[in-house]
CSV table of C-alpha atoms in Angstrom, one decimal:
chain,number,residue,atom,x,y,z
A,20,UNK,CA,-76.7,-17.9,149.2
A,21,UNK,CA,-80.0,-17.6,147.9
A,22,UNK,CA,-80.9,-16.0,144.6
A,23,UNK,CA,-84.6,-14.7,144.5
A,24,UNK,CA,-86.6,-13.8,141.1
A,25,UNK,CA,-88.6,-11.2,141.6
A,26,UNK,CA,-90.5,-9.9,138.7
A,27,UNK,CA,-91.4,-6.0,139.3
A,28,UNK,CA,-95.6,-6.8,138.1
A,29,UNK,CA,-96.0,-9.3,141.0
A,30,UNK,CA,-94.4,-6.9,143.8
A,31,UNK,CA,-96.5,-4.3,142.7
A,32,UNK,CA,-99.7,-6.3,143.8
A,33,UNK,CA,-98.2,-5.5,147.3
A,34,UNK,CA,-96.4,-2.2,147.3
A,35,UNK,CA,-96.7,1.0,144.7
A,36,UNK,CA,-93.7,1.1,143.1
A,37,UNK,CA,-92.9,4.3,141.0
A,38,UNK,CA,-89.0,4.3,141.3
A,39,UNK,CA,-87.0,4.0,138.5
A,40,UNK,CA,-86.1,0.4,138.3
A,41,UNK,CA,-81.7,1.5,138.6
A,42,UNK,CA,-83.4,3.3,141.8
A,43,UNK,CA,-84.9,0.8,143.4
A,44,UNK,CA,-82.7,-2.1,142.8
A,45,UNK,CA,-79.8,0.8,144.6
A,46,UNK,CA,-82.2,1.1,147.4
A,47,UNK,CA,-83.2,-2.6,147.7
A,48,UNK,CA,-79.2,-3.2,147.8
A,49,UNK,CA,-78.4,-0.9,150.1
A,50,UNK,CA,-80.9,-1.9,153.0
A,51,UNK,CA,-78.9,-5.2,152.5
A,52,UNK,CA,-79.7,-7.6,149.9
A,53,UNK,CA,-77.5,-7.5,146.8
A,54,UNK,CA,-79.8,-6.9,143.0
A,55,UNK,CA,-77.1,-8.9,141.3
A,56,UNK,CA,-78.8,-8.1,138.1
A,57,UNK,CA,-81.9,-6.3,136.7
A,58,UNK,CA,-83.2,-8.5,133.7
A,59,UNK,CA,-85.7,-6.3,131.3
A,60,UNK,CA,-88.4,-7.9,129.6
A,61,UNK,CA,-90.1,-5.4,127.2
A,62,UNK,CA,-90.0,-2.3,129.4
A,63,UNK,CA,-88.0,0.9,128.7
A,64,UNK,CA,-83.9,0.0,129.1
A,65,UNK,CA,-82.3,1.8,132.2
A,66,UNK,CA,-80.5,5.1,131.5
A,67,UNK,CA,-76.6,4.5,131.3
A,68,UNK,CA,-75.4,5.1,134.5
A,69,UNK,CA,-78.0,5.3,136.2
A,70,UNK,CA,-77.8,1.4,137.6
A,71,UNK,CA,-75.0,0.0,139.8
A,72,UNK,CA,-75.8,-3.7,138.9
A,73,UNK,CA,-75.4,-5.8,135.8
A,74,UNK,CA,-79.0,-5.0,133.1
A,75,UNK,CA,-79.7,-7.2,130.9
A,76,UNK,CA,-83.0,-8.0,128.3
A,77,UNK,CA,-85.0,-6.1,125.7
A,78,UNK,CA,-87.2,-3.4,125.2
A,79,UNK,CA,-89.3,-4.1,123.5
A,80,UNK,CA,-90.3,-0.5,120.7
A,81,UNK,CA,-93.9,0.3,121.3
A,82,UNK,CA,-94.5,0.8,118.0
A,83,UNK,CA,-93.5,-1.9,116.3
A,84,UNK,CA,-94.2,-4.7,119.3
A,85,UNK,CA,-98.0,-4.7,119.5
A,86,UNK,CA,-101.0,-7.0,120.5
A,87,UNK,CA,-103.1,-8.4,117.5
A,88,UNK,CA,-105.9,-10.3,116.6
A,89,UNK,CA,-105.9,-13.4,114.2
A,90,UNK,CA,-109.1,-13.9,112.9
A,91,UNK,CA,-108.2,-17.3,110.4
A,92,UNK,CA,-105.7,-19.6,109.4
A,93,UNK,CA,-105.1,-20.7,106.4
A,94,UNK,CA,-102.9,-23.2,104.6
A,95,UNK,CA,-99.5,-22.2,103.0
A,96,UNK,CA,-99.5,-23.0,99.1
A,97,UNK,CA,-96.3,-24.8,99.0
A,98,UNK,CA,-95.5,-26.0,102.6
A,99,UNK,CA,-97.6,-28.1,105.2
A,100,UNK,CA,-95.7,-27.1,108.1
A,101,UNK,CA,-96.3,-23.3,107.7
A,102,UNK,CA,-99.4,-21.4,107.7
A,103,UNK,CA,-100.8,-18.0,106.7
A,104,UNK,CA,-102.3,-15.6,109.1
A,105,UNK,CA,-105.2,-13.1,108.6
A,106,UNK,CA,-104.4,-10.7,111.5
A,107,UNK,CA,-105.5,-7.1,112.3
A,108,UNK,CA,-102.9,-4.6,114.4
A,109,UNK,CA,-105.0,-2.4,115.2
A,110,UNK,CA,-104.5,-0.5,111.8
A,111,UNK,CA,-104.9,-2.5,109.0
A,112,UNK,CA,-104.7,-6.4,108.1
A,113,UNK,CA,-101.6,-8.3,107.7
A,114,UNK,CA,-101.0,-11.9,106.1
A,115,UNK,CA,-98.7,-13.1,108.4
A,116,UNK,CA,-96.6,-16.1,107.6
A,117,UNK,CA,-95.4,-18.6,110.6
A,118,UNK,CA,-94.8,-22.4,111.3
A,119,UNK,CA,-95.7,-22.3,114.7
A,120,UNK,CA,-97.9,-25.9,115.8
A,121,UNK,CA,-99.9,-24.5,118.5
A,122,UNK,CA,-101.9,-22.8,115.1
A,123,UNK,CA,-102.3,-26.1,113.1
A,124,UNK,CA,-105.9,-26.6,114.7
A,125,UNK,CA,-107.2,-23.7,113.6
A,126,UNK,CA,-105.3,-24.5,110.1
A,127,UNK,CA,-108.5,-24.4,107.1
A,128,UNK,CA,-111.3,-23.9,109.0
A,129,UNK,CA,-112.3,-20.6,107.9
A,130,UNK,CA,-112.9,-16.9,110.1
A,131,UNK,CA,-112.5,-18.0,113.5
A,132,UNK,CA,-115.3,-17.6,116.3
A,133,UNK,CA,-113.1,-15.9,118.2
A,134,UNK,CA,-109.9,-13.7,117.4
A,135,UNK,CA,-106.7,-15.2,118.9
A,136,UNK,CA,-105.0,-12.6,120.1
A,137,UNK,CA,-101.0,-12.3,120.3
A,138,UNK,CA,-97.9,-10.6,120.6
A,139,UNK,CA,-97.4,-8.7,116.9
A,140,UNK,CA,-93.4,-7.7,115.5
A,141,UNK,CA,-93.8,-5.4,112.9
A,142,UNK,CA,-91.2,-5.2,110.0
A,143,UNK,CA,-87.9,-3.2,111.5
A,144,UNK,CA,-88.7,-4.8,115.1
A,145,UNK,CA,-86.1,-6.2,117.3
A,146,UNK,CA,-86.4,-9.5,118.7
A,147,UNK,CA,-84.3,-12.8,119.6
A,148,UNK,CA,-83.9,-15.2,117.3
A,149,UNK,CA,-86.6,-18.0,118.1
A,150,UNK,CA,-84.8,-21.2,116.7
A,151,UNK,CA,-80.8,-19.3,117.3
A,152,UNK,CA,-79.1,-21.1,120.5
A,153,UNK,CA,-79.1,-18.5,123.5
A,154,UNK,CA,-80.7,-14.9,122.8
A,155,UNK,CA,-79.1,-13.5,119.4
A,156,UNK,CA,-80.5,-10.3,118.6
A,157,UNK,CA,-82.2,-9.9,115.1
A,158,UNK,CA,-84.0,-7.2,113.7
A,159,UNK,CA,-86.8,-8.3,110.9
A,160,UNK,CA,-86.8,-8.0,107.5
A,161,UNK,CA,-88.7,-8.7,104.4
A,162,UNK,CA,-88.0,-12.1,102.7
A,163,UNK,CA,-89.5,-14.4,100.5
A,164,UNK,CA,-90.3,-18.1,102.3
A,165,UNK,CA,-91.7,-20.8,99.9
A,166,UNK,CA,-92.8,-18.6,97.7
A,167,UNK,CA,-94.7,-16.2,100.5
A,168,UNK,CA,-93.9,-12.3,101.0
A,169,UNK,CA,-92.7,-12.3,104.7
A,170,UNK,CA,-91.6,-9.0,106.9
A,171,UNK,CA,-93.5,-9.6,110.3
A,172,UNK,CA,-94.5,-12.1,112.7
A,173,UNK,CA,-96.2,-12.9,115.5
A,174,UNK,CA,-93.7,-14.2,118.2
A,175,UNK,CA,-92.9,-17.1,120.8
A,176,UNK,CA,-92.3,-16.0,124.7
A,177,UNK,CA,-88.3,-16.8,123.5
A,178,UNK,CA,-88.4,-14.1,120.8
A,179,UNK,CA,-89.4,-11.4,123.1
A,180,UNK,CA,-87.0,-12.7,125.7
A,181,UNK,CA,-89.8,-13.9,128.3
A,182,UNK,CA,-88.5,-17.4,128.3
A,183,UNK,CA,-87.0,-20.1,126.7
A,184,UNK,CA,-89.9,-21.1,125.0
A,185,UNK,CA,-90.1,-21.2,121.1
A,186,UNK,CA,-92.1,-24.6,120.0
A,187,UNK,CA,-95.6,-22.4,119.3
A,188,UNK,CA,-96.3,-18.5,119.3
A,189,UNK,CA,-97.9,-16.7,122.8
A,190,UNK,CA,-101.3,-16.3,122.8
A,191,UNK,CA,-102.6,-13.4,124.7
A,192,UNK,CA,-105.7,-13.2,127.4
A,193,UNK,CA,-109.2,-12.4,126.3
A,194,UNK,CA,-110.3,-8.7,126.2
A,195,UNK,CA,-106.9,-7.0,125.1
A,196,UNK,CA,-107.1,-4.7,122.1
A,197,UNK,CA,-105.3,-4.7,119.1
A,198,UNK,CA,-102.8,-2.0,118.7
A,199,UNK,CA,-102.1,-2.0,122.2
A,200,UNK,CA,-98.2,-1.6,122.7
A,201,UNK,CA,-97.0,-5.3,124.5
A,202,UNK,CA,-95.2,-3.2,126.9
A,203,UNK,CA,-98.0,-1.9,128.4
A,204,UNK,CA,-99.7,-5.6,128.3
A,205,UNK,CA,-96.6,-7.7,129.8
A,206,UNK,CA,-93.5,-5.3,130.1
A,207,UNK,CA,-91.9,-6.6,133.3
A,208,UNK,CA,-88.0,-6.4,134.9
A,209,UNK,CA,-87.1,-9.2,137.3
A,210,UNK,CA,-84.7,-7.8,140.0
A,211,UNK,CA,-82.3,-11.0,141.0
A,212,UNK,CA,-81.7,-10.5,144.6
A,213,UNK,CA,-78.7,-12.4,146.7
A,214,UNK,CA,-80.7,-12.9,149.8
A,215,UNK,CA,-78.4,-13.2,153.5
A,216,UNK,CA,-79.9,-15.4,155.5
A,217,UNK,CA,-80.8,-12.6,157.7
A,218,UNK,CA,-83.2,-11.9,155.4
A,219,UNK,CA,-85.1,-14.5,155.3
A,220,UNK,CA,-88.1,-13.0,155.6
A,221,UNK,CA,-88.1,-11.2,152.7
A,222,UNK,CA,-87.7,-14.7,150.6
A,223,UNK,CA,-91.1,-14.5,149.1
A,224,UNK,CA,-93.1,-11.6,146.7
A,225,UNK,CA,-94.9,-10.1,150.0
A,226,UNK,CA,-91.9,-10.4,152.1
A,227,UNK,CA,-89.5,-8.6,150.0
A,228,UNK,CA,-92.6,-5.9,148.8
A,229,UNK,CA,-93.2,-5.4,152.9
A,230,UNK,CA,-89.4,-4.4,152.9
A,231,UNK,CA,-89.4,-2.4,150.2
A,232,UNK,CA,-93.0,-0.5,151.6
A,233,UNK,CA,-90.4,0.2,154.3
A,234,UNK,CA,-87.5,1.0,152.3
A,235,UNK,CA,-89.7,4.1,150.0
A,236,UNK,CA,-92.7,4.6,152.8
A,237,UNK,CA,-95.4,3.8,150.5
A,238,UNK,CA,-98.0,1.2,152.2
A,239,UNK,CA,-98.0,-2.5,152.0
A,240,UNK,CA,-101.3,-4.2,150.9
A,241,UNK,CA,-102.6,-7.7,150.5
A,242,UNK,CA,-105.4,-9.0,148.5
A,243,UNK,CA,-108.6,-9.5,150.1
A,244,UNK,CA,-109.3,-13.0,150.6
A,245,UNK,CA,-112.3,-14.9,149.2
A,246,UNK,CA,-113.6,-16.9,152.4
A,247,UNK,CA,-114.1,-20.3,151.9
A,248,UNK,CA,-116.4,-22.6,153.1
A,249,UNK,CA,-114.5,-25.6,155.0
A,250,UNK,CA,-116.1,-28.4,156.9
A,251,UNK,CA,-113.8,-29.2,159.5
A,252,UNK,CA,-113.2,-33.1,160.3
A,253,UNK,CA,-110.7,-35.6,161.1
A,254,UNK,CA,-112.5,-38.6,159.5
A,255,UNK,CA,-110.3,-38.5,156.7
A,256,UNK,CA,-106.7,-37.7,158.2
A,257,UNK,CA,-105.0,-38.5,161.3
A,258,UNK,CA,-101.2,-36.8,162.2
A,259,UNK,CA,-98.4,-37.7,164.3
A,260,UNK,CA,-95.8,-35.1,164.7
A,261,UNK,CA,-92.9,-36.9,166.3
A,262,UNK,CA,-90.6,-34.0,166.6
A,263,UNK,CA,-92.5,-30.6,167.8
A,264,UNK,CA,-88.8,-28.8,167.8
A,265,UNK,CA,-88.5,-29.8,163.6
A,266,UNK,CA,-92.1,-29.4,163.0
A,267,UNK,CA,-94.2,-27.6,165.3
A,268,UNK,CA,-97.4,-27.4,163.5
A,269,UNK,CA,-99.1,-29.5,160.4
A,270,UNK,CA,-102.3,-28.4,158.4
A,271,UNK,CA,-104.1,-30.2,155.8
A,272,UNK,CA,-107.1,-30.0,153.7
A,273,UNK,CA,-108.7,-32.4,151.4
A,274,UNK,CA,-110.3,-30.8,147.9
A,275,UNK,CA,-112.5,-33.2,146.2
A,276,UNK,CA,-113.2,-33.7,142.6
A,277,UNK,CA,-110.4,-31.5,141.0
A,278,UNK,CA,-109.8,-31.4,137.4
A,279,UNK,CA,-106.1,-31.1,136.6
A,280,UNK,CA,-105.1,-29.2,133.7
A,281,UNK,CA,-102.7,-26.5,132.8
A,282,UNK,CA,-102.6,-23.0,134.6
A,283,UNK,CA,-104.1,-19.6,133.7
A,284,UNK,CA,-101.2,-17.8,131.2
A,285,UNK,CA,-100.7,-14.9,133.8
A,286,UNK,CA,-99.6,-18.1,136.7
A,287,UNK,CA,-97.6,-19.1,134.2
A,288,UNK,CA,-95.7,-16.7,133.0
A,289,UNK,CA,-94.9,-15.3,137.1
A,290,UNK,CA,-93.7,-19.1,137.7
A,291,UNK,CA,-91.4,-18.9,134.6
A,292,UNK,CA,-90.2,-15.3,135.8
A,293,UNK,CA,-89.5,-16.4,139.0
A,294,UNK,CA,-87.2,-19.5,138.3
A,295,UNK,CA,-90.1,-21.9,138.2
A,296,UNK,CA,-91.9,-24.2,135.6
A,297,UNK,CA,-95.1,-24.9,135.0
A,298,UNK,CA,-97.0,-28.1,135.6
A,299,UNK,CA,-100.1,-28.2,135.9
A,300,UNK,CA,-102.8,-25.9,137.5
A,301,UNK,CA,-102.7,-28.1,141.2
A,302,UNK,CA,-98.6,-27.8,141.4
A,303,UNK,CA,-98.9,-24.9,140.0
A,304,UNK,CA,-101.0,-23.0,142.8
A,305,UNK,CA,-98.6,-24.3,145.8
A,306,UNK,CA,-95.3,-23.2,143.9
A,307,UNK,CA,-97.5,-19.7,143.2
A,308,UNK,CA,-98.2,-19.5,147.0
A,309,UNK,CA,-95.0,-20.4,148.2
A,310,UNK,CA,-93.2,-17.7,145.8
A,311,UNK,CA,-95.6,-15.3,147.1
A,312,UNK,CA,-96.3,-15.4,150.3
A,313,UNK,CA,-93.0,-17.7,151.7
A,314,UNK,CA,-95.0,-20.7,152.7
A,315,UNK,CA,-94.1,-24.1,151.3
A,316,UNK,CA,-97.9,-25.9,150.5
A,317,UNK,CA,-97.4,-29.7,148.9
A,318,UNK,CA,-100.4,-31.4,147.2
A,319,UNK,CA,-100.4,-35.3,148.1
A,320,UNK,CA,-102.4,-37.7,145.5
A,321,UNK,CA,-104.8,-38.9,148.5
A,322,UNK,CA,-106.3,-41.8,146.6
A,323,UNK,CA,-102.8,-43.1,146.5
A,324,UNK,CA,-102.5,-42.5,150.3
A,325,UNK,CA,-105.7,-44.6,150.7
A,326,UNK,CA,-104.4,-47.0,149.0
A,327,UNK,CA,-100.9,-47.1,150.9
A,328,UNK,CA,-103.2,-47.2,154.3
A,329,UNK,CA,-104.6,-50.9,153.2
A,330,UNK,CA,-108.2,-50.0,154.6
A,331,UNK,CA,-107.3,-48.1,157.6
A,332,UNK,CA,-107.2,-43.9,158.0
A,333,UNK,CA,-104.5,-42.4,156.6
A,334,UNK,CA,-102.1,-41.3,158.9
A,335,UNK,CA,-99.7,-38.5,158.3
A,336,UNK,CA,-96.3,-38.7,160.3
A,337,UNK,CA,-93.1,-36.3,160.6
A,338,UNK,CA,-89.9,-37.4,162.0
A,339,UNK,CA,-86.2,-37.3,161.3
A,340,UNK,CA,-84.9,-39.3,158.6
A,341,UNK,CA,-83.4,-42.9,159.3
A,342,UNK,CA,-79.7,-43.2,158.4
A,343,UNK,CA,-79.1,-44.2,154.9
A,344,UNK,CA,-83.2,-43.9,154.5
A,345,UNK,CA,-84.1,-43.3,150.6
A,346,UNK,CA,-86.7,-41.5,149.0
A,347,UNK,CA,-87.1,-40.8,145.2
A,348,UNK,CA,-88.3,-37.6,144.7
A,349,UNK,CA,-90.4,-35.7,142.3
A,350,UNK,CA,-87.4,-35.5,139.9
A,351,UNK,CA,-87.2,-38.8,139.8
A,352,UNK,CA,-83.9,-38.9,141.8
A,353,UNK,CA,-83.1,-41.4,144.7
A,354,UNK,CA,-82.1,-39.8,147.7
A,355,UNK,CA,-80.2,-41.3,150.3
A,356,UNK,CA,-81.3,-39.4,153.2
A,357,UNK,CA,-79.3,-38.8,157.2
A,358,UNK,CA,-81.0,-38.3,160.4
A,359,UNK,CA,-80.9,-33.9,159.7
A,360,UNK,CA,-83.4,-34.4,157.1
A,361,UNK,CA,-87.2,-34.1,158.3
A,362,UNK,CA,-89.8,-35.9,156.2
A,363,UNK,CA,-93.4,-36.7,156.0
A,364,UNK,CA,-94.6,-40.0,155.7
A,365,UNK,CA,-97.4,-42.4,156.6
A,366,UNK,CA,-97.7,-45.8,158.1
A,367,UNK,CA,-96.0,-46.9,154.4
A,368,UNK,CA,-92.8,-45.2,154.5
A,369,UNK,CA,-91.7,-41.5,153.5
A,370,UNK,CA,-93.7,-39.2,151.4
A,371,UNK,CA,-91.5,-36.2,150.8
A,372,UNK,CA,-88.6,-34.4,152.7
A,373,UNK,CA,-90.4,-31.7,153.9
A,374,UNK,CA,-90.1,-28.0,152.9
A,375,UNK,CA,-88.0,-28.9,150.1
A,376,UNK,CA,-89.6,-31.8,147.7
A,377,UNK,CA,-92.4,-34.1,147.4
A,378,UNK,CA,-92.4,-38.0,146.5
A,379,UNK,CA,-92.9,-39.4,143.1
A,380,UNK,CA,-95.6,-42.1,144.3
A,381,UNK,CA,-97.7,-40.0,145.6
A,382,UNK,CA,-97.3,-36.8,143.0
A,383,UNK,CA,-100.4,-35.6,141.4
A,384,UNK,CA,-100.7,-36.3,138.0
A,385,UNK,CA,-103.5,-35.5,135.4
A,386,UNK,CA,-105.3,-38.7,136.8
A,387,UNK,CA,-105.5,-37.3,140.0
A,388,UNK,CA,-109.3,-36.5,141.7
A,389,UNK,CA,-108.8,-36.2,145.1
A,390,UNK,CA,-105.6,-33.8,146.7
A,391,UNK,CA,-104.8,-34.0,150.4
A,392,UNK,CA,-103.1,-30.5,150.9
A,393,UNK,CA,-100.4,-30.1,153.3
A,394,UNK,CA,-99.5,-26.3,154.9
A,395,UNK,CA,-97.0,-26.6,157.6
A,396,UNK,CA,-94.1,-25.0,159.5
């Protein structure tokens, strides 16, 4: 059984989709893989009986859920941990109370350079409860807090029922204008699909958009790709692949001089909607291309493989596990392994079990310069 997230924004980079969402999952079923449930984030809920699947989420009300601009922070008279917000929706200006730490750097410094922008609940909006366990509806309401008048507030992915995430509020990408309803910004639905293993092909963004192109005969596109420019060598990279049945082809690249550091917010927030979590812009793009395109990539530390060489080439193997073989793996679980497994390794011992999970000695961290880039079938 394999459950696939698959937010509706991300297949529409490969197929027009202008279904009703209860339509589409029916079609999608029907040709053969199960939407076990349609979850809404901020878009318009499904007409009552109009969906044959369990629907769950939040709309999000376009008038009352908007985009907005901060333009300064400023301290709260009576509390250190919260903070007042000068922030514009697109009408008129707001003090807007809120304790969320991702502000506290911006906290007394005056108008800011630049407006943050983010995701705006007006007084009567519906949200979930940021700091409730699970998603408990509220709806807000004017209070007094320390002192402070209080009836909106700008809100954490977990409020609008993005994610689980509720330790600092969203902040939105450049060049989005206040007033804008958020649905139109990030209103999504994620369609989770029971995949048959005779649909494996479709276990990916493209691969499930291509059947759904079939499914409504609209076209399937892909991006153009951006060419690179790649000097091909061997001086840095030798393989071995011991097993041509298991692993019929390997590719790697090297990328020099990288600078790890966290992903754009639209990576991000696909990764999240598709089961995933973020780690750091390098992990990040292999988990993005193997959730859209199907094809597991794994980024090796290659410093760390120098040094595991001892002043010879590295050498990348694959072969079939050794019988009670152990490997502890990027979730810092040790694995005791049987001879159905396939790994990668070098002329040190195993690296990762391949397709499936990477090694913690040789895991890029945010020390990491140099990635060896592995692509293989």
């Amino acid at each position: 059984r394999r459950l696939m997230k698959a937010p509706l924004s991300w297949l529409k980079d490969f197929v027009e989709i202008d279904l009703p969402i209860g339509e589409l999952a029916h079609l999608v079923t029907m040709a053969g893989m199960e939407v076990e449930e349609i979850k809404i984030v901020g878009l318009p809920m499904p007409e009552k009986g109009t969906v044959d699947c369990k629907v769950s989420g939040l709309a999000w009300d376009r008038e009352k859920i908007v985009v907005a601009s901060i333009s300064e922070v400023m301290p709260h008279p009576n509390a250190d941990r919260l903070t007042l917000c000068k922030l514009f929706d697109g009408e008129r200006e707001h003090i807007v109370l809120t304790g969320a730490p991702n502000l506290f750097e911006f906290k007394g410094k005056g108008p800011l350079p630049k407006p943050l922008l983010v995701a705006y609940a007006k007084e009567g909006a519906q949200i979930y409860d940021g700091h409730a366990e699970g998603l408990v509806l509220t709806t807000l309401k004017p209070a007094k807090i320390r002192g402070v008048d209080s009836y909106s507030m700008v809100c954490s992915e977990k409020e609008l029922g993005i994610s689980e995430e509720h330790e600092g509020i969203m902040l939105l990408e450049d060049g989005l204008i206040p007033g804008t309803p958020l649905a139109d910004v990030l209103g999504d639905a994620i369609l989770e699909v029971n995949l048959l293993p005779s649909f494996a092909r479709c276990a990916s963004m493209a691969g499930l958009a291509r059947e759904i192109a079939a499914i409504t005969n609209k076209p399937f596109k892909m991006a153009a790709q951006q060419p690179l420019t790649i000097k091909n060598s061997t001086d840095y990279v030798e393989f071995e692949i011991t097993e041509p049945v298991n692993n019929p082809r390997f590719m790697a690249g090297l990328l020099r001089d990288v600078t790890i550091g966290p992903s754009p917010a639209l990576i991000q927030r696909r990764l999240k909607a598709a089961g995933m979590r973020p780690i750091n812009n390098i992990v990040d793009a292999t988990n993005y291309a193997m959730l859209a395109l199907g094809q597991p990539l794994h980024a090796f530390d290659y410093d760390v493989l120098v040094k595991r060489a001892k002043g010879k080439k590295v050498k990348i193997i694959t072969r079939s596990a050794k019988a009670g073989e152990t490997i502890t793996t990027l979730d810092g679980v040790e694995r005791k392994l049987d001879a159905t497994t396939t790994l990668v390794c070098d002329t040190a011992g195993a690296l990762s079990i391949a397709g499936v999970m990477g090694g913690a000695e040789s895991e890029v961290t945010t020390s990491t310069r140099n990635i060896l880039l592995e692509s293989a079938s």
